[in-house]
Amino acid sequence: AQSVTQLGSHVSVSEGALVLLRCNYSSSVPPYLFWYVQYPNQGLQLLLKYTSAATLVKGINGFEAEFKKSETSFHLTKPSAHMSDAAEYFCAVTSYSSASKIIFGSGTRLSIRP
Amino acid sequence: NAGVTQTPKFQVLKTGQSMTLQCAQDMNHEYMSWYRQDPGMGLRLIHYSVGAGITDQGEVPNGYNVSRSTTEDFPLRLLSAAPSQTSVYFCASSYGTGGGNTEAFFGQGTRLTVV
């Protein structure tokens, strides 16, 4: 079975500061990993994905994530936070053999302080 | 290009009532899924389908039924609504190749309240 753990249900950073949202996964097969963002009262939008190509993945809005197999991690970073980054972020996992089932973490709410 | 369309956007039900949440996609995706979102619990998979005529249970299937008669549509039926089913429901679709295009595309959600 696959699972995802997001460390920290709420992260608060100052505008211009580094954003780091943590995600660890569990998978017995090579995983595909995703980060989604959800703005208030909206659906989920894909930020970036890892599908066994480059381990450093760049996404939209200046976000990136690095797949580290030895640490079973896929942390999301952005060098400089912007007020518009305030949202909820979800890490998710699937695999080639179970691509019909995408398992989500519990989410991290990101707040940006002026 | 509409993507994934869910209706209704909001619904209030009385305990014991039944209803169907509609979901349609126009991307010719093989895979479709229903999730519920509750505070602090992320998205939990209710039911999913790998193609027309094929459905399976996810993590929290009790109290819900699905069917997939066409590639485009994947309705979710609440058989007898309970307050515990108060939630935001999301429909999602994705390509069925199992390759690099496995990300899910989401609808805007249905906010359901059961009183």
XYZ file of N, CA and C in Angstrom:
687
model
N 0.843 -1.192 0.000
C 0.000 0.000 0.000
C 0.886 1.252 0.000
N 0.363 2.297 -0.594
C 1.108 3.546 -0.644
C 0.500 4.546 0.328
N 1.335 5.438 0.843
C 0.850 6.475 1.741
C 1.753 7.688 1.656
N 1.229 8.792 2.144
C 1.945 10.062 2.156
C 1.747 10.708 3.513
N 2.817 11.256 4.062
C 2.744 11.989 5.319
C 3.260 13.399 5.099
N 2.434 14.370 5.407
C 2.857 15.763 5.327
C 3.103 16.264 6.743
N 4.305 16.746 6.982
C 4.689 17.197 8.311
C 4.326 18.662 8.473
N 3.440 18.924 9.428
C 3.002 20.296 9.665
C 1.703 20.592 8.961
N 0.635 20.740 9.715
C -0.652 21.052 9.096
C -0.746 22.528 8.743
N 0.093 23.351 9.378
C 0.073 24.781 9.122
C 1.491 25.321 9.172
N 1.891 26.013 8.115
C 3.195 26.658 8.049
C 2.987 28.144 7.768
N 3.691 28.975 8.531
C 3.592 30.422 8.355
C 4.980 30.998 8.092
N 5.133 31.764 7.025
C 6.408 32.390 6.694
C 6.160 33.850 6.348
N 7.213 34.641 6.427
C 7.136 36.045 6.040
C 7.268 36.176 4.530
N 6.656 37.205 4.004
C 6.793 37.488 2.573
C 8.277 37.655 2.247
N 8.742 36.982 1.182
C 10.145 37.029 0.794
C 10.995 35.929 1.400
N 10.481 35.221 2.380
C 11.234 34.140 3.025
C 11.103 32.840 2.246
N 11.990 31.897 2.598
C 11.962 30.572 1.983
C 10.715 29.807 2.420
N 10.077 29.131 1.466
C 8.976 28.236 1.773
C 9.489 26.796 1.691
N 9.215 26.010 2.738
C 9.572 24.591 2.751
C 8.394 23.817 3.306
N 7.776 22.999 2.464
C 6.677 22.134 2.882
C 7.146 20.692 2.735
N 6.986 19.937 3.817
C 7.584 18.601 3.868
C 6.598 17.501 3.513
N 7.110 16.516 2.777
C 6.314 15.369 2.372
C 7.196 14.129 2.382
N 6.762 13.096 3.073
C 7.419 11.799 3.025
C 6.424 10.766 2.515
N 6.914 9.831 1.749
C 6.025 8.847 1.140
C 6.453 7.445 1.541
N 5.513 6.521 1.363
C 5.793 5.109 1.537
C 5.247 4.379 0.315
N 6.113 3.599 -0.332
C 5.682 2.879 -1.521
C 6.603 1.690 -1.752
N 6.032 0.537 -2.037
C 6.840 -0.661 -2.285
C 7.277 -0.763 -3.744
N 6.766 0.129 -4.568
C 7.143 0.169 -5.983
C 7.583 1.596 -6.298
N 8.298 1.781 -7.399
C 8.713 3.149 -7.748
C 7.510 4.081 -7.804
N 7.567 5.186 -7.081
C 6.403 6.066 -6.996
C 6.377 7.146 -8.061
N 5.173 7.605 -8.334
C 4.981 8.890 -9.000
C 4.484 9.834 -7.901
N 5.039 11.025 -7.837
C 4.707 11.943 -6.752
C 4.243 13.278 -7.314
N 3.320 13.899 -6.602
C 2.712 15.150 -7.058
C 2.599 16.132 -5.897
N 2.613 17.401 -6.239
C 2.176 18.458 -5.340
C 1.042 19.205 -6.027
N -0.054 19.358 -5.259
C -1.207 20.124 -5.721
C -1.404 21.323 -4.807
N -1.997 22.378 -5.354
C -2.350 23.548 -4.561
C -3.849 23.775 -4.651
N -4.430 24.187 -3.531
C -5.868 24.494 -3.494
C -6.064 25.876 -2.910
N -6.580 26.785 -3.714
C -6.941 28.108 -3.231
C -8.350 28.043 -2.650
N -8.704 28.970 -1.776
C -10.007 28.900 -1.093
C -11.173 28.716 -2.053
N -12.019 27.761 -1.699
C -13.261 27.482 -2.436
C -13.013 27.093 -3.893
N -11.871 26.480 -4.144
C -11.573 26.025 -5.494
C -11.157 24.565 -5.480
N -11.052 23.993 -6.662
C -10.533 22.640 -6.796
C -9.027 22.619 -6.669
N -8.435 21.455 -6.908
C -6.990 21.292 -6.798
C -6.335 21.502 -8.157
N -5.179 22.143 -8.113
C -4.424 22.452 -9.327
C -3.037 21.848 -9.199
N -2.575 21.183 -10.238
C -1.258 20.553 -10.193
C -0.154 21.608 -10.180
N 0.757 21.496 -9.198
C 1.946 22.362 -9.131
C 3.112 21.751 -9.887
N 3.369 20.466 -9.593
C 4.477 19.770 -10.238
C 4.319 18.274 -10.010
N 5.112 17.489 -10.776
C 5.042 16.046 -10.642
C 6.411 15.423 -10.876
N 6.643 14.291 -10.213
C 7.833 13.473 -10.416
C 7.380 12.123 -10.956
N 7.934 11.750 -12.121
C 7.562 10.462 -12.717
C 8.793 9.713 -13.183
N 9.842 9.695 -12.383
C 11.064 8.919 -12.562
C 12.026 9.496 -13.581
N 11.853 10.723 -13.972
C 12.845 11.390 -14.820
C 13.799 12.164 -13.882
N 13.984 13.441 -14.082
C 14.874 14.225 -13.234
C 14.376 14.259 -11.803
N 15.293 14.158 -10.838
C 14.888 14.143 -9.438
C 14.533 15.527 -8.914
N 15.055 16.580 -9.556
C 14.672 17.944 -9.192
C 13.618 18.412 -10.191
N 12.435 18.671 -9.689
C 11.309 18.985 -10.554
C 10.903 20.439 -10.345
N 10.763 21.150 -11.430
C 10.311 22.543 -11.356
C 8.845 22.618 -11.759
N 8.096 23.442 -11.017
C 6.683 23.568 -11.296
C 6.284 24.999 -11.588
N 4.991 25.246 -11.447
C 4.483 26.584 -11.720
C 4.706 27.498 -10.532
N 4.636 28.803 -10.772
C 4.710 29.819 -9.708
C 6.022 29.789 -8.921
N 7.105 29.287 -9.521
C 8.410 29.300 -8.875
C 8.669 28.186 -7.875
N 7.771 27.240 -7.757
C 7.952 26.111 -6.840
C 8.804 25.024 -7.482
N 9.504 24.285 -6.638
C 10.218 23.111 -7.083
C 10.249 22.081 -5.961
N 10.535 20.834 -6.330
C 10.602 19.752 -5.347
C 11.695 18.786 -5.774
N 12.318 18.157 -4.787
C 13.383 17.205 -5.063
C 13.002 15.831 -4.540
N 13.062 14.844 -5.423
C 12.807 13.459 -5.039
C 14.091 12.878 -4.448
N 14.007 12.406 -3.197
C 15.144 11.778 -2.539
C 14.723 10.382 -2.107
N 15.164 9.398 -2.887
C 14.757 8.019 -2.607
C 15.285 7.542 -1.266
N 16.512 7.911 -0.929
C 17.121 7.429 0.321
C 16.378 7.949 1.541
N 15.736 9.100 1.406
C 14.999 9.694 2.518
C 13.487 9.521 2.350
N 13.062 8.893 1.292
C 11.638 8.756 0.916
C 10.919 10.095 1.084
N 11.540 11.137 0.521
C 10.966 12.471 0.681
C 10.746 13.154 -0.657
N 9.861 14.115 -0.645
C 9.546 14.913 -1.837
C 9.100 16.289 -1.343
N 10.014 17.018 -0.733
C 9.696 18.312 -0.125
C 9.544 19.408 -1.176
N 8.612 20.301 -0.925
C 8.304 21.414 -1.839
C 8.975 22.686 -1.334
N 9.645 23.412 -2.215
C 10.316 24.651 -1.816
C 10.033 25.771 -2.801
N 10.173 26.995 -2.279
C 10.135 28.198 -3.102
C 11.056 29.207 -2.430
N 12.001 29.784 -3.173
C 13.016 30.638 -2.543
C 12.449 31.865 -1.844
N 11.396 32.451 -2.402
C 10.888 33.710 -1.878
C 9.364 33.709 -1.917
N 8.751 33.706 -0.735
C 7.294 33.617 -0.654
C 6.629 34.918 -1.088
N 5.481 34.742 -1.725
C 4.650 35.873 -2.141
C 3.294 35.734 -1.490
N 2.641 36.858 -1.257
C 1.330 36.824 -0.602
C 0.357 35.903 -1.334
N 0.483 35.837 -2.654
C -0.438 35.020 -3.443
C -0.196 33.524 -3.283
N 0.871 33.138 -2.563
C 1.144 31.715 -2.328
C 0.301 31.143 -1.189
N -0.402 31.992 -0.455
C -1.230 31.512 0.646
C -2.317 30.589 0.112
N -2.298 29.343 0.558
C -3.208 28.321 0.041
C -2.969 27.046 0.836
N -3.689 25.991 0.462
C -3.425 24.678 1.036
C -2.708 23.834 -0.006
N -1.720 23.085 0.456
C -0.873 22.307 -0.439
C -0.974 20.826 -0.067
N -1.129 20.004 -1.094
C -1.278 18.571 -0.892
C -0.197 17.815 -1.648
N 0.430 16.883 -0.972
C 1.348 15.947 -1.593
C 0.556 14.667 -1.909
N 0.879 14.007 -3.015
C 0.128 12.819 -3.405
C 1.057 11.809 -4.066
N 0.671 10.538 -4.019
C 1.494 9.463 -4.556
C 0.640 8.476 -5.343
N 1.209 7.948 -6.407
C 0.638 6.822 -7.116
C 1.806 6.048 -7.731
N 1.510 5.122 -8.605
C 2.576 4.360 -9.251
C 2.083 3.858 -10.594
N 3.017 3.313 -11.380
C 2.645 2.802 -12.701
C 1.588 1.713 -12.575
N 1.762 0.836 -11.591
C 0.863 -0.307 -11.459
C -0.467 0.043 -10.816
N -0.578 1.196 -10.191
C -1.848 1.577 -9.536
C -2.225 3.001 -9.894
N -2.044 3.348 -11.163
C -2.224 4.740 -11.590
C -3.657 5.224 -11.440
N -4.609 4.292 -11.260
C -5.993 4.708 -11.091
C -6.260 5.242 -9.691
N -5.366 4.996 -8.753
C -5.561 5.422 -7.370
C -4.447 6.383 -6.978
N -4.830 7.617 -6.716
C -3.880 8.618 -6.250
C -4.192 8.861 -4.785
N -3.197 8.679 -3.925
C -3.374 8.817 -2.484
C -2.804 10.161 -2.045
N -3.606 10.910 -1.298
C -3.230 12.253 -0.877
C -2.821 12.300 0.591
N -1.935 13.242 0.898
C -1.632 13.557 2.278
C -2.723 14.432 2.872
N -2.564 14.757 4.147
C -3.607 15.496 4.872
C -3.562 16.996 4.606
N -2.541 17.461 3.900
C -2.492 18.865 3.509
C -1.728 19.742 4.485
N -1.139 20.814 3.943
C -0.457 21.832 4.743
C -0.974 23.202 4.317
N -1.488 23.927 5.284
C -1.968 25.279 4.984
C -0.811 26.256 5.122
N -0.535 26.982 4.063
C 0.558 27.947 4.048
C 0.000 29.359 4.220
N 0.474 30.047 5.243
C 0.116 31.440 5.477
C 1.340 32.311 5.233
N 1.126 33.494 4.685
C 2.214 34.420 4.400
C 2.008 35.691 5.224
N 3.003 36.032 6.038
C 2.942 37.242 6.867
C 3.529 38.418 6.085
N 2.867 39.592 6.142
C 3.381 40.763 5.407
C 4.742 41.216 5.935
N -12.684 24.320 -23.655
C -12.363 23.053 -23.012
C -12.824 23.086 -21.558
N -13.912 22.366 -21.215
C -14.501 22.476 -19.888
C -13.702 21.713 -18.847
N -13.014 20.617 -19.207
C -12.275 19.840 -18.221
C -13.212 18.921 -17.458
N -13.205 19.039 -16.122
C -14.066 18.234 -15.249
C -15.155 19.145 -14.686
N -16.407 18.777 -14.918
C -17.534 19.596 -14.484
C -18.343 18.851 -13.445
N -18.545 19.478 -12.295
C -19.348 18.896 -11.225
C -20.607 19.728 -11.009
N -21.707 19.037 -10.782
C -22.951 19.715 -10.390
C -23.667 18.898 -9.331
N -24.354 19.535 -8.374
C -24.384 20.985 -8.156
C -23.134 21.464 -7.430
N -22.985 22.757 -7.236
C -21.870 23.307 -6.461
C -22.174 23.280 -4.969
N -23.423 23.436 -4.612
C -23.851 23.417 -3.213
C -25.128 22.575 -3.110
N -25.277 21.896 -1.969
C -26.485 21.105 -1.748
C -26.693 20.919 -0.262
N -27.952 21.081 0.175
C -28.332 20.772 1.543
C -29.352 19.641 1.491
N -29.092 18.586 2.247
C -29.985 17.429 2.297
C -30.461 17.204 3.719
N -31.606 16.584 3.831
C -32.068 16.131 5.130
C -31.592 14.700 5.331
N -31.360 14.341 6.576
C -30.962 12.972 6.897
C -31.948 11.983 6.294
N -31.401 10.979 5.611
C -32.235 9.958 4.994
C -32.552 10.187 3.528
N -32.370 11.399 3.056
C -32.628 11.664 1.647
C -31.511 11.064 0.793
N -31.841 10.834 -0.469
C -30.831 10.359 -1.417
C -30.613 11.429 -2.483
N -29.455 11.388 -3.095
C -29.181 12.302 -4.187
C -27.994 11.806 -4.998
N -27.835 12.387 -6.167
C -26.732 12.044 -7.055
C -25.906 13.279 -7.357
N -24.601 13.163 -7.130
C -23.668 14.206 -7.540
C -23.176 13.857 -8.942
N -23.252 14.834 -9.830
C -22.880 14.585 -11.215
C -21.440 14.990 -11.478
N -20.785 14.225 -12.342
C -19.424 14.543 -12.774
C -19.277 14.163 -14.241
N -18.769 15.083 -15.025
C -18.532 14.822 -16.447
C -17.181 15.402 -16.844
N -16.464 14.669 -17.712
C -15.189 15.172 -18.224
C -15.168 15.047 -19.749
N -14.489 15.988 -20.382
C -14.468 16.017 -21.842
C -13.054 15.814 -22.377
N -12.201 15.160 -21.604
C -10.805 14.958 -21.998
C -10.535 13.520 -22.443
N -11.578 12.720 -22.537
C -11.456 11.317 -22.940
C -10.532 10.532 -22.001
N -10.567 10.885 -20.715
C -9.757 10.180 -19.726
C -10.393 8.850 -19.378
N -9.530 7.833 -19.206
C -10.038 6.524 -18.803
C -10.387 6.480 -17.319
N -9.536 7.109 -16.508
C -9.701 6.974 -15.061
C -10.519 8.129 -14.516
N -11.449 7.798 -13.623
C -12.196 8.822 -12.905
C -12.337 8.394 -11.454
N -12.406 9.391 -10.551
C -12.423 9.112 -9.117
C -13.304 10.121 -8.398
N -13.772 9.697 -7.233
C -14.466 10.598 -6.320
C -13.703 10.641 -5.003
N -13.500 11.853 -4.503
C -12.858 12.067 -3.221
C -13.785 12.904 -2.341
N -13.610 12.751 -1.030
C -14.221 13.690 -0.105
C -13.108 14.379 0.671
N -13.327 15.665 0.938
C -12.341 16.463 1.654
C -12.934 16.941 2.967
N -12.276 16.577 4.054
C -12.690 16.993 5.387
C -11.505 17.663 6.074
N -11.761 18.642 6.930
C -10.671 19.398 7.574
C -9.677 18.474 8.271
N -8.392 18.665 7.988
C -7.339 17.908 8.640
C -7.157 16.491 8.137
N -7.966 16.086 7.148
C -7.885 14.703 6.672
C -7.513 14.613 5.203
N -7.247 15.709 4.578
C -6.871 15.680 3.175
C -8.016 15.185 2.315
N -7.672 14.548 1.207
C -8.676 13.973 0.318
C -8.664 12.458 0.480
N -9.822 11.895 0.686
C -9.940 10.452 0.832
C -10.738 9.889 -0.334
N -10.216 8.810 -0.892
C -10.801 8.215 -2.084
C -12.052 7.426 -1.728
N -13.150 7.722 -2.416
C -14.424 7.042 -2.150
C -14.588 5.851 -3.106
N -14.639 6.142 -4.386
C -14.734 5.127 -5.436
C -13.932 5.601 -6.630
N -13.531 4.642 -7.458
C -12.834 5.021 -8.670
C -13.200 4.068 -9.799
N -12.865 4.493 -11.021
C -13.201 3.705 -12.208
C -12.036 3.760 -13.181
N -11.702 2.601 -13.742
C -10.609 2.545 -14.721
C -11.134 2.506 -16.153
N -12.438 2.603 -16.314
C -13.022 2.641 -17.646
C -14.514 2.369 -17.567
N -15.195 2.584 -18.675
C -16.645 2.374 -18.707
C -16.970 0.947 -18.291
N -17.908 0.827 -17.368
C -18.355 -0.468 -16.886
C -17.531 -1.062 -15.767
N -16.453 -0.369 -15.344
C -15.552 -0.906 -14.321
C -15.408 0.109 -13.192
N -15.807 -0.319 -11.975
C -15.638 0.552 -10.811
C -15.067 -0.260 -9.659
N -14.512 0.442 -8.686
C -13.954 -0.235 -7.518
C -14.019 0.710 -6.324
N -13.897 0.128 -5.126
C -13.994 0.901 -3.908
C -12.653 1.505 -3.533
N -12.721 2.682 -2.923
C -11.545 3.329 -2.384
C -11.476 3.130 -0.879
N -10.996 4.168 -0.180
C -10.789 4.075 1.263
C -12.082 4.163 2.069
N -13.038 4.966 1.596
C -14.243 5.259 2.381
C -15.500 5.082 1.528
N -15.821 3.868 1.079
C -16.932 3.667 0.141
C -18.315 3.558 0.766
N -18.388 3.331 2.071
C -19.687 3.030 2.684
C -20.655 4.205 2.572
N -21.868 3.902 2.115
C -22.906 4.915 1.978
C -22.960 5.563 0.605
N -22.069 5.116 -0.286
C -21.985 5.698 -1.626
C -22.018 4.596 -2.686
N -22.657 4.910 -3.815
C -22.628 4.032 -4.973
C -22.173 4.803 -6.195
N -21.541 4.101 -7.137
C -21.143 4.713 -8.391
C -21.456 3.760 -9.532
N -21.489 4.326 -10.720
C -21.585 3.543 -11.943
C -20.862 4.312 -13.031
N -20.441 3.614 -14.070
C -19.711 4.272 -15.169
C -20.219 3.662 -16.484
N -21.299 4.234 -16.979
C -21.884 3.707 -18.210
C -21.239 4.300 -19.460
N -20.611 5.462 -19.324
C -19.907 6.084 -20.445
C -18.535 6.537 -19.984
N -17.642 6.813 -20.906
C -16.328 7.330 -20.551
C -16.428 8.693 -19.896
N -17.401 9.502 -20.315
C -17.480 10.892 -19.876
C -18.047 11.088 -18.472
N -18.973 10.230 -18.048
C -19.749 10.498 -16.845
C -19.457 9.509 -15.726
N -19.438 10.034 -14.494
C -19.168 9.187 -13.328
C -19.952 9.747 -12.138
N -21.248 9.459 -12.060
C -22.054 9.998 -10.967
C -21.829 9.272 -9.653
N -21.971 10.027 -8.563
C -21.846 9.487 -7.210
C -23.204 9.580 -6.523
N -23.696 8.451 -6.048
C -25.011 8.423 -5.412
C -24.881 8.231 -3.915
N -25.566 9.098 -3.171
C -25.703 8.920 -1.737
C -27.031 8.218 -1.504
N -26.978 7.078 -0.879
C -28.158 6.231 -0.782
C -29.141 6.731 0.276
N -28.633 7.082 1.438
C -29.452 7.585 2.545
C -28.547 8.522 3.347
N -28.658 9.804 3.077
C -27.698 10.770 3.591
C -27.656 10.788 5.120
N -26.436 10.924 5.648
C -26.205 11.019 7.084
C -25.352 12.259 7.357
N -25.473 12.845 8.549
C -24.659 14.028 8.872
C -23.163 13.802 8.680
N -22.698 12.554 8.858
C -21.277 12.245 8.675
C -20.833 12.404 7.222
N -21.778 12.523 6.317
C -21.442 12.706 4.912
C -21.358 14.189 4.525
N -21.540 15.053 5.491
C -21.296 16.477 5.260
C -19.818 16.657 4.924
N -19.544 17.211 3.753
C -18.170 17.267 3.272
C -18.133 18.057 1.966
N -16.933 18.227 1.451
C -16.763 18.749 0.097
C -16.320 17.579 -0.779
N -17.016 17.383 -1.868
C -16.762 16.242 -2.743
C -16.099 16.712 -4.033
N -15.035 16.022 -4.410
C -14.321 16.346 -5.641
C -14.312 15.147 -6.565
N -14.582 15.419 -7.813
C -14.433 14.440 -8.867
C -13.126 14.727 -9.589
N -12.432 13.674 -10.019
C -11.170 13.854 -10.727
C -11.084 12.863 -11.869
N -10.322 13.216 -12.888
C -10.087 12.291 -13.994
C -8.619 12.324 -14.381
N -8.139 11.250 -14.991
C -6.749 11.189 -15.414
C -6.607 10.209 -16.574
N -5.481 10.333 -17.293
C -5.188 9.383 -18.354
C -4.981 8.000 -17.756
N -5.218 6.973 -18.544
C -5.143 5.617 -18.021
C -3.909 4.851 -18.408
N -2.877 5.536 -18.894
C -1.731 4.801 -19.406
C -0.832 4.278 -18.303
N -0.887 4.870 -17.096
C 0.039 4.487 -16.044
C 1.430 5.000 -16.281
N 1.598 5.852 -17.258
C 2.916 6.393 -17.543
C 3.101 7.768 -16.948
N 3.749 8.644 -17.655
C 4.065 9.945 -17.099
C 2.894 10.898 -16.978
N 1.775 10.576 -17.586
C 0.637 11.492 -17.544
C -0.418 11.010 -16.570
N -0.010 10.698 -15.367
C -0.957 10.132 -14.421
C -1.594 11.165 -13.512
N -1.252 12.458 -13.680
C -1.821 13.426 -12.748
C -3.322 13.541 -12.939
N -4.015 13.887 -11.845
C -5.460 14.012 -11.863
C -5.866 15.459 -12.125
N -6.955 15.607 -12.859
C -7.569 16.907 -13.099
C -8.855 16.942 -12.274
N -9.055 18.019 -11.542
C -10.150 18.084 -10.583
C -11.257 19.028 -11.025
N -12.482 18.685 -10.615
C -13.589 19.604 -10.725
C -13.532 20.640 -9.613
N -14.507 21.541 -9.601
C -14.515 22.636 -8.634
C -15.112 22.245 -7.292
N -15.678 21.056 -7.205
C -16.176 20.582 -5.928
C -17.667 20.796 -5.729
N -18.257 19.938 -4.881
C -19.644 20.079 -4.434
C -19.621 20.128 -2.921
N -20.140 21.222 -2.379
C -20.195 21.363 -0.921
C -21.541 20.840 -0.447
N -21.526 19.718 0.271
C -22.748 19.048 0.712
C -22.907 19.175 2.222
N -24.082 19.583 2.638
C -24.423 19.649 4.057
C -25.632 18.762 4.299
N -25.509 17.867 5.277
C -26.622 16.992 5.646
C -27.101 17.398 7.041
N -28.369 17.759 7.131
C -28.911 18.242 8.409
C -29.891 17.235 9.015
